[in-house]
Amino acid sequence: MQRNPFQCTCDSLDFIVWIENSGVKIPGLTTEVTCETPANLNGKALIDFRINQCVNDSQAFLIYILTNSFIIVFMFVATVAHLFYWDASYVFHYMKAKLKGYRPLNSPDCVYDVFVTYDTRDPHVSEWVMTNLRVKLEEEGDKHLPLCLEERDWAPGAPLVENLAQSIRYSRKTLFVLTEAYVKTGVFKLAMCLAHQRLLDENVDVIVLLMLEPVLQHSHFLRLRRRMCGKSVLEWPRTAAAEPWFWQILRNVVRVDNQAICNKTYKKYFTVK
């Protein structure tokens, strides 16, 4: 390295920093390894070049401010999202519903707000409906929603088809609590046909799907339903923290007309009279 024509400029900054930090012993570093250019540094030791003149203090300070600001904002947003996500989401969707003019159902012929159809042969599902769903909709909230439940409100001894038809006809909404076993039963298929028949006869969409288990994942009907009226398809949350938000969403869905929460393509063909 001795007697080489070194350029003592900022272009050699990386090389000079390497010399200082590498720990390699270079013979004659302070006497023989000298600068040739620029002229004012000719003959001076390369190691004496002041590297601080190559650092733009203003630019470095700006980068420092921007980096720290980003970190602080990111941590703040992450903390708020973790602690108050459901509250913020509720306020957002509540204001959005107000701006869009969602309106409650007010059919004078309806006796019940919601007819709940589910697998009554499954004791776990029946218990969940009676102790959770019924309590949350009928006893809690600012407005109680009367439910029609097979195990409580159906006329004893009446034919299944008659009970189903009457329940769907005199309820503003029909809530399907879906499980793997229930979607394979004839009761589910019959109830779905009767609900669709009301859509064809009265131009009223009453269907709300609540997936207690992940079912019908490859169903064309479910895919179409999600695309055209996705808010009428709900899934039971996997975390307990999301349950209050789920119940509020369910209350909102069963209170308003499906036509108000579906997309423009749906509204084009199915409109409230």
mmCIF file of C-alpha atoms in Angstrom:
data_model
loop_
_atom_site.group_PDB
_atom_site.id
_atom_site.type_symbol
_atom_site.label_atom_id
_atom_site.label_comp_id
_atom_site.label_asym_id
_atom_site.label_seq_id
_atom_site.Cartn_x
_atom_site.Cartn_y
_atom_site.Cartn_z
ATOM 1 C CA MET A 1 0.000 0.000 0.000
ATOM 2 C CA GLN A 2 3.022 2.297 0.298
ATOM 3 C CA ARG A 3 3.527 5.065 -2.292
ATOM 4 C CA ASN A 4 0.137 4.483 -3.977
ATOM 5 C CA PRO A 5 -1.713 7.569 -5.308
ATOM 6 C CA PHE A 6 -4.623 7.558 -2.850
ATOM 7 C CA GLN A 7 -7.503 9.972 -3.307
ATOM 8 C CA CYS A 8 -8.458 11.429 0.053
ATOM 9 C CA THR A 9 -12.097 12.119 -0.805
ATOM 10 C CA CYS A 10 -15.449 10.839 0.338
ATOM 11 C CA ASP A 11 -15.277 8.249 -2.443
ATOM 12 C CA SER A 12 -12.629 6.449 -0.348
ATOM 13 C CA LEU A 13 -14.705 6.596 2.825
ATOM 14 C CA ASP A 14 -15.482 2.855 2.985
ATOM 15 C CA PHE A 15 -11.817 1.994 2.471
ATOM 16 C CA ILE A 16 -10.662 4.380 5.203
ATOM 17 C CA VAL A 17 -13.296 3.070 7.632
ATOM 18 C CA TRP A 18 -12.167 -0.482 6.885
ATOM 19 C CA ILE A 19 -8.559 0.413 7.679
ATOM 20 C CA GLU A 20 -9.599 1.931 11.012
ATOM 21 C CA ASN A 21 -11.837 -0.947 12.093
ATOM 22 C CA SER A 22 -10.210 -4.032 10.609
ATOM 23 C CA GLY A 23 -7.302 -4.228 13.075
ATOM 24 C CA VAL A 24 -4.902 -5.191 10.263
ATOM 25 C CA LYS A 25 -1.383 -3.904 10.869
ATOM 26 C CA ILE A 26 -0.163 -1.952 7.835
ATOM 27 C CA PRO A 27 3.541 -0.993 7.848
ATOM 28 C CA GLY A 28 4.136 2.712 7.396
ATOM 29 C CA LEU A 29 0.458 3.551 7.672
ATOM 30 C CA THR A 30 1.077 6.999 9.141
ATOM 31 C CA THR A 31 4.155 7.876 7.056
ATOM 32 C CA GLU A 32 4.137 5.953 3.766
ATOM 33 C CA VAL A 33 0.388 5.590 2.995
ATOM 34 C CA THR A 34 -0.350 9.165 1.973
ATOM 35 C CA CYS A 35 -2.774 11.180 -0.105
ATOM 36 C CA GLU A 36 -2.030 12.402 -3.605
ATOM 37 C CA THR A 37 -5.265 14.272 -4.241
ATOM 38 C CA PRO A 38 -6.755 16.734 -3.558
ATOM 39 C CA ALA A 39 -3.865 19.171 -3.688
ATOM 40 C CA ASN A 40 -4.401 20.578 -0.200
ATOM 41 C CA LEU A 41 -4.011 17.067 1.303
ATOM 42 C CA ASN A 42 -1.058 15.963 -0.818
ATOM 43 C CA GLY A 43 1.510 14.189 1.301
ATOM 44 C CA LYS A 44 -0.709 13.839 4.353
ATOM 45 C CA ALA A 45 -1.448 10.436 5.860
ATOM 46 C CA LEU A 46 -4.521 8.714 4.497
ATOM 47 C CA ILE A 47 -5.530 7.642 7.986
ATOM 48 C CA ASP A 48 -5.722 11.319 9.058
ATOM 49 C CA PHE A 49 -8.546 12.060 6.613
ATOM 50 C CA ARG A 50 -11.550 13.395 8.573
ATOM 51 C CA ILE A 51 -14.438 11.153 7.684
ATOM 52 C CA ASN A 52 -16.961 13.295 9.560
ATOM 53 C CA GLN A 53 -16.931 15.811 6.723
ATOM 54 C CA CYS A 54 -18.523 13.142 4.505
ATOM 55 C CA VAL A 55 -21.590 12.806 6.740
ATOM 56 C CA ASN A 56 -24.566 15.050 5.987
ATOM 57 C CA ASP A 57 -25.779 15.963 9.472
ATOM 58 C CA SER A 58 -29.076 17.422 8.252
ATOM 59 C CA GLN A 59 -29.925 14.345 6.222
ATOM 60 C CA ALA A 60 -28.941 12.013 9.042
ATOM 61 C CA PHE A 61 -31.072 13.982 11.515
ATOM 62 C CA LEU A 62 -34.049 13.892 9.146
ATOM 63 C CA ILE A 63 -33.735 10.123 8.727
ATOM 64 C CA TYR A 64 -33.470 9.775 12.503
ATOM 65 C CA ILE A 65 -36.656 11.810 13.047
ATOM 66 C CA LEU A 66 -38.598 9.934 10.368
ATOM 67 C CA THR A 67 -37.492 6.522 11.635
ATOM 68 C CA ASN A 68 -38.379 7.264 15.237
ATOM 69 C CA SER A 69 -41.698 8.820 14.243
ATOM 70 C CA PHE A 70 -42.593 5.715 12.248
ATOM 71 C CA ILE A 71 -41.688 3.424 15.159
ATOM 72 C CA ILE A 72 -43.737 5.492 17.642
ATOM 73 C CA VAL A 73 -46.781 5.684 15.348
ATOM 74 C CA PHE A 74 -46.577 1.965 14.561
ATOM 75 C CA MET A 75 -46.394 1.030 18.255
ATOM 76 C CA PHE A 76 -49.273 3.380 19.086
ATOM 77 C CA VAL A 77 -51.509 1.997 16.328
ATOM 78 C CA ALA A 78 -50.643 -1.596 17.243
ATOM 79 C CA THR A 79 -51.423 -0.964 20.926
ATOM 80 C CA VAL A 80 -54.716 0.792 20.195
ATOM 81 C CA ALA A 81 -55.726 -1.931 17.728
ATOM 82 C CA HIS A 82 -54.974 -4.613 20.311
ATOM 83 C CA LEU A 83 -56.829 -2.908 23.166
ATOM 84 C CA PHE A 84 -59.708 -1.112 21.432
ATOM 85 C CA TYR A 85 -60.162 -2.902 18.084
ATOM 86 C CA TRP A 86 -63.719 -4.097 18.732
ATOM 87 C CA ASP A 87 -64.845 -0.719 20.103
ATOM 88 C CA ALA A 88 -63.381 1.155 17.132
ATOM 89 C CA SER A 89 -64.876 -1.355 14.692
ATOM 90 C CA TYR A 90 -68.280 -1.031 16.312
ATOM 91 C CA VAL A 91 -68.215 2.781 16.105
ATOM 92 C CA PHE A 92 -67.056 2.630 12.484
ATOM 93 C CA HIS A 93 -69.768 0.211 11.351
ATOM 94 C CA TYR A 94 -72.418 2.010 13.410
ATOM 95 C CA MET A 95 -71.634 5.338 11.723
ATOM 96 C CA LYS A 96 -71.428 3.616 8.333
ATOM 97 C CA ALA A 97 -74.871 2.112 8.872
ATOM 98 C CA LYS A 98 -76.261 5.526 9.821
ATOM 99 C CA LEU A 99 -74.807 7.162 6.716
ATOM 100 C CA LYS A 100 -76.153 4.430 4.443
ATOM 101 C CA GLY A 101 -79.600 4.753 5.948
ATOM 102 C CA TYR A 102 -80.101 1.187 7.155
ATOM 103 C CA ARG A 103 -83.641 0.833 8.388
ATOM 104 C CA PRO A 104 -85.289 -1.746 10.677
ATOM 105 C CA LEU A 105 -87.774 -4.286 9.425
ATOM 106 C CA ASN A 106 -91.370 -3.360 10.129
ATOM 107 C CA SER A 107 -93.579 -6.044 8.607
ATOM 108 C CA PRO A 108 -96.952 -5.975 10.419
ATOM 109 C CA ASP A 109 -97.581 -9.650 9.668
ATOM 110 C CA CYS A 110 -94.530 -10.892 11.609
ATOM 111 C CA VAL A 111 -94.926 -12.344 15.071
ATOM 112 C CA TYR A 112 -91.239 -13.085 15.669
ATOM 113 C CA ASP A 113 -88.104 -11.201 14.768
ATOM 114 C CA VAL A 114 -86.072 -14.332 14.119
ATOM 115 C CA PHE A 115 -86.866 -17.981 13.487
ATOM 116 C CA VAL A 116 -83.865 -20.052 14.536
ATOM 117 C CA THR A 117 -83.457 -23.397 12.796
ATOM 118 C CA TYR A 118 -80.726 -25.718 14.043
ATOM 119 C CA ASP A 119 -79.886 -29.358 14.747
ATOM 120 C CA THR A 120 -82.181 -30.175 17.657
ATOM 121 C CA ARG A 121 -80.761 -33.709 17.797
ATOM 122 C CA ASP A 122 -77.369 -32.392 18.846
ATOM 123 C CA PRO A 123 -77.521 -31.623 22.596
ATOM 124 C CA HIS A 124 -74.483 -29.321 22.418
ATOM 125 C CA VAL A 125 -76.036 -27.189 19.678
ATOM 126 C CA SER A 126 -79.396 -27.092 21.457
ATOM 127 C CA GLU A 127 -77.728 -26.017 24.679
ATOM 128 C CA TRP A 128 -75.750 -23.297 22.853
ATOM 129 C CA VAL A 129 -78.916 -21.950 21.219
ATOM 130 C CA MET A 130 -80.950 -21.941 24.430
ATOM 131 C CA THR A 131 -78.284 -20.633 26.809
ATOM 132 C CA ASN A 132 -76.279 -18.343 24.532
ATOM 133 C CA LEU A 133 -78.124 -17.305 21.385
ATOM 134 C CA ARG A 134 -81.536 -16.958 23.045
ATOM 135 C CA VAL A 135 -80.160 -15.003 25.994
ATOM 136 C CA LYS A 136 -78.089 -12.653 23.850
ATOM 137 C CA LEU A 137 -80.954 -11.788 21.489
ATOM 138 C CA GLU A 138 -84.001 -11.973 23.745
ATOM 139 C CA GLU A 139 -82.715 -10.785 27.117
ATOM 140 C CA GLU A 140 -79.666 -8.604 26.418
ATOM 141 C CA GLY A 141 -79.102 -5.549 24.265
ATOM 142 C CA ASP A 142 -81.008 -2.275 23.969
ATOM 143 C CA LYS A 143 -83.833 -3.956 22.043
ATOM 144 C CA HIS A 144 -85.002 -7.483 22.768
ATOM 145 C CA LEU A 145 -85.665 -9.690 19.764
ATOM 146 C CA PRO A 146 -88.377 -12.373 20.197
ATOM 147 C CA LEU A 147 -87.227 -15.678 18.756
ATOM 148 C CA CYS A 148 -89.146 -18.602 17.351
ATOM 149 C CA LEU A 149 -87.522 -21.810 18.588
ATOM 150 C CA GLU A 150 -88.557 -25.311 17.613
ATOM 151 C CA GLU A 151 -88.078 -26.756 21.087
ATOM 152 C CA ARG A 152 -90.109 -23.992 22.710
ATOM 153 C CA ASP A 153 -92.595 -22.431 20.276
ATOM 154 C CA TRP A 154 -93.658 -25.114 17.803
ATOM 155 C CA ALA A 155 -97.158 -26.519 18.068
ATOM 156 C CA PRO A 156 -96.969 -30.061 19.476
ATOM 157 C CA GLY A 157 -98.177 -32.736 17.082
ATOM 158 C CA ALA A 158 -98.299 -30.446 14.039
ATOM 159 C CA PRO A 159 -96.582 -31.693 10.845
ATOM 160 C CA LEU A 160 -92.961 -30.698 10.386
ATOM 161 C CA VAL A 161 -93.626 -28.914 7.084
ATOM 162 C CA GLU A 162 -96.462 -26.881 8.610
ATOM 163 C CA ASN A 163 -94.358 -25.821 11.590
ATOM 164 C CA LEU A 164 -91.455 -24.854 9.344
ATOM 165 C CA ALA A 165 -93.639 -22.928 6.918
ATOM 166 C CA GLN A 166 -95.466 -21.052 9.678
ATOM 167 C CA SER A 167 -92.225 -20.204 11.489
ATOM 168 C CA ILE A 168 -90.562 -18.841 8.359
ATOM 169 C CA ARG A 169 -93.714 -17.016 7.232
ATOM 170 C CA TYR A 170 -94.315 -15.211 10.529
ATOM 171 C CA SER A 171 -90.684 -14.316 11.289
ATOM 172 C CA ARG A 172 -88.826 -11.336 9.872
ATOM 173 C CA LYS A 173 -85.632 -13.341 9.495
ATOM 174 C CA THR A 174 -84.702 -17.021 9.412
ATOM 175 C CA LEU A 175 -81.401 -17.778 11.116
ATOM 176 C CA PHE A 176 -79.723 -21.028 10.095
ATOM 177 C CA VAL A 177 -77.297 -22.290 12.766
ATOM 178 C CA LEU A 178 -75.080 -24.484 10.614
ATOM 179 C CA THR A 179 -73.077 -27.485 11.737
ATOM 180 C CA GLU A 180 -71.530 -30.332 9.784
ATOM 181 C CA ALA A 181 -74.311 -32.729 10.742
ATOM 182 C CA TYR A 182 -77.194 -30.302 10.277
ATOM 183 C CA VAL A 183 -76.425 -29.309 6.665
ATOM 184 C CA LYS A 184 -76.849 -32.972 5.691
ATOM 185 C CA THR A 185 -80.364 -33.281 7.122
ATOM 186 C CA GLY A 186 -83.631 -33.001 5.272
ATOM 187 C CA VAL A 187 -84.882 -30.386 7.750
ATOM 188 C CA PHE A 188 -82.131 -27.977 6.699
ATOM 189 C CA LYS A 189 -82.820 -28.489 2.995
ATOM 190 C CA LEU A 190 -86.576 -28.075 3.495
ATOM 191 C CA ALA A 191 -86.148 -24.922 5.581
ATOM 192 C CA MET A 192 -83.783 -23.459 2.981
ATOM 193 C CA CYS A 193 -86.282 -24.186 0.188
ATOM 194 C CA LEU A 194 -89.118 -22.539 2.137
ATOM 195 C CA ALA A 195 -86.973 -19.476 2.847
ATOM 196 C CA HIS A 196 -86.103 -19.189 -0.837
ATOM 197 C CA GLN A 197 -89.767 -19.648 -1.718
ATOM 198 C CA ARG A 198 -90.565 -16.568 0.342
ATOM 199 C CA LEU A 199 -87.931 -14.687 -1.642
ATOM 200 C CA LEU A 200 -89.613 -15.713 -4.901
ATOM 201 C CA ASP A 201 -93.215 -15.151 -3.751
ATOM 202 C CA GLU A 202 -92.847 -11.989 -1.651
ATOM 203 C CA ASN A 203 -89.530 -10.605 -2.899
ATOM 204 C CA VAL A 204 -88.284 -10.720 0.704
ATOM 205 C CA ASP A 205 -84.899 -12.203 1.580
ATOM 206 C CA VAL A 206 -85.026 -13.559 5.133
ATOM 207 C CA ILE A 207 -81.960 -15.815 5.124
ATOM 208 C CA VAL A 208 -79.128 -15.334 7.632
ATOM 209 C CA LEU A 209 -76.429 -17.993 7.906
ATOM 210 C CA LEU A 210 -74.545 -18.525 11.163
ATOM 211 C CA MET A 211 -71.759 -21.061 10.766
ATOM 212 C CA LEU A 212 -71.160 -22.579 14.166
ATOM 213 C CA GLU A 213 -68.708 -24.906 12.414
ATOM 214 C CA PRO A 214 -66.811 -24.402 9.114
ATOM 215 C CA VAL A 215 -69.261 -26.017 6.687
ATOM 216 C CA LEU A 216 -70.192 -25.753 3.010
ATOM 217 C CA GLN A 217 -66.705 -24.499 2.175
ATOM 218 C CA HIS A 218 -67.035 -25.705 -1.432
ATOM 219 C CA SER A 219 -70.689 -24.788 -1.856
ATOM 220 C CA HIS A 220 -71.488 -22.609 -4.882
ATOM 221 C CA PHE A 221 -74.511 -21.257 -3.001
ATOM 222 C CA LEU A 222 -72.386 -20.099 -0.075
ATOM 223 C CA ARG A 223 -69.808 -18.518 -2.379
ATOM 224 C CA LEU A 224 -72.533 -16.643 -4.244
ATOM 225 C CA ARG A 225 -74.141 -15.617 -0.974
ATOM 226 C CA ARG A 226 -70.846 -14.243 0.340
ATOM 227 C CA ARG A 227 -70.282 -12.293 -2.866
ATOM 228 C CA MET A 228 -73.762 -10.785 -3.159
ATOM 229 C CA CYS A 229 -74.842 -10.468 0.475
ATOM 230 C CA GLY A 230 -71.771 -11.236 2.542
ATOM 231 C CA LYS A 231 -73.005 -9.543 5.721
ATOM 232 C CA SER A 232 -75.794 -12.107 6.028
ATOM 233 C CA VAL A 233 -73.156 -14.845 6.447
ATOM 234 C CA LEU A 234 -71.575 -14.927 9.896
ATOM 235 C CA GLU A 235 -69.051 -17.228 11.514
ATOM 236 C CA TRP A 236 -68.773 -18.004 15.210
ATOM 237 C CA PRO A 237 -65.495 -16.355 16.329
ATOM 238 C CA ARG A 238 -62.559 -18.475 17.394
ATOM 239 C CA THR A 239 -61.530 -16.156 20.233
ATOM 240 C CA ALA A 240 -63.578 -15.153 23.259
ATOM 241 C CA ALA A 241 -62.533 -11.505 22.845
ATOM 242 C CA ALA A 242 -64.435 -11.317 19.551
ATOM 243 C CA GLU A 243 -67.718 -12.659 20.926
ATOM 244 C CA PRO A 244 -69.216 -9.286 22.060
ATOM 245 C CA TRP A 245 -68.555 -7.910 18.597
ATOM 246 C CA PHE A 246 -70.133 -11.006 17.006
ATOM 247 C CA TRP A 247 -73.329 -10.618 19.029
ATOM 248 C CA GLN A 248 -73.602 -6.955 18.073
ATOM 249 C CA ILE A 249 -73.115 -7.797 14.398
ATOM 250 C CA LEU A 250 -75.781 -10.507 14.639
ATOM 251 C CA ARG A 251 -78.249 -8.107 16.257
ATOM 252 C CA ASN A 252 -77.637 -5.565 13.504
ATOM 253 C CA VAL A 253 -78.100 -8.133 10.744
ATOM 254 C CA VAL A 254 -81.387 -9.509 12.029
ATOM 255 C CA ARG A 255 -82.804 -6.030 12.649
ATOM 256 C CA VAL A 256 -82.390 -4.648 9.133
ATOM 257 C CA ASP A 257 -83.622 -5.768 5.758
ATOM 258 C CA ASN A 258 -81.140 -7.925 3.832
ATOM 259 C CA GLN A 259 -81.657 -5.668 0.819
ATOM 260 C CA ALA A 260 -80.003 -2.840 2.746
ATOM 261 C CA ILE A 261 -76.837 -4.813 3.502
ATOM 262 C CA CYS A 262 -76.307 -6.470 0.110
ATOM 263 C CA ASN A 263 -74.379 -5.199 -2.880
ATOM 264 C CA LYS A 264 -75.731 -3.311 -5.904
ATOM 265 C CA THR A 265 -76.037 -6.409 -8.091
ATOM 266 C CA TYR A 266 -78.309 -8.034 -5.525
ATOM 267 C CA LYS A 267 -80.397 -4.881 -5.129
ATOM 268 C CA LYS A 268 -80.854 -4.669 -8.881
ATOM 269 C CA TYR A 269 -82.862 -7.907 -8.980
ATOM 270 C CA PHE A 270 -84.300 -8.135 -5.466
ATOM 271 C CA THR A 271 -85.758 -4.930 -4.102
ATOM 272 C CA VAL A 272 -88.181 -4.317 -1.275
ATOM 273 C CA LYS A 273 -91.680 -3.534 -2.448
#
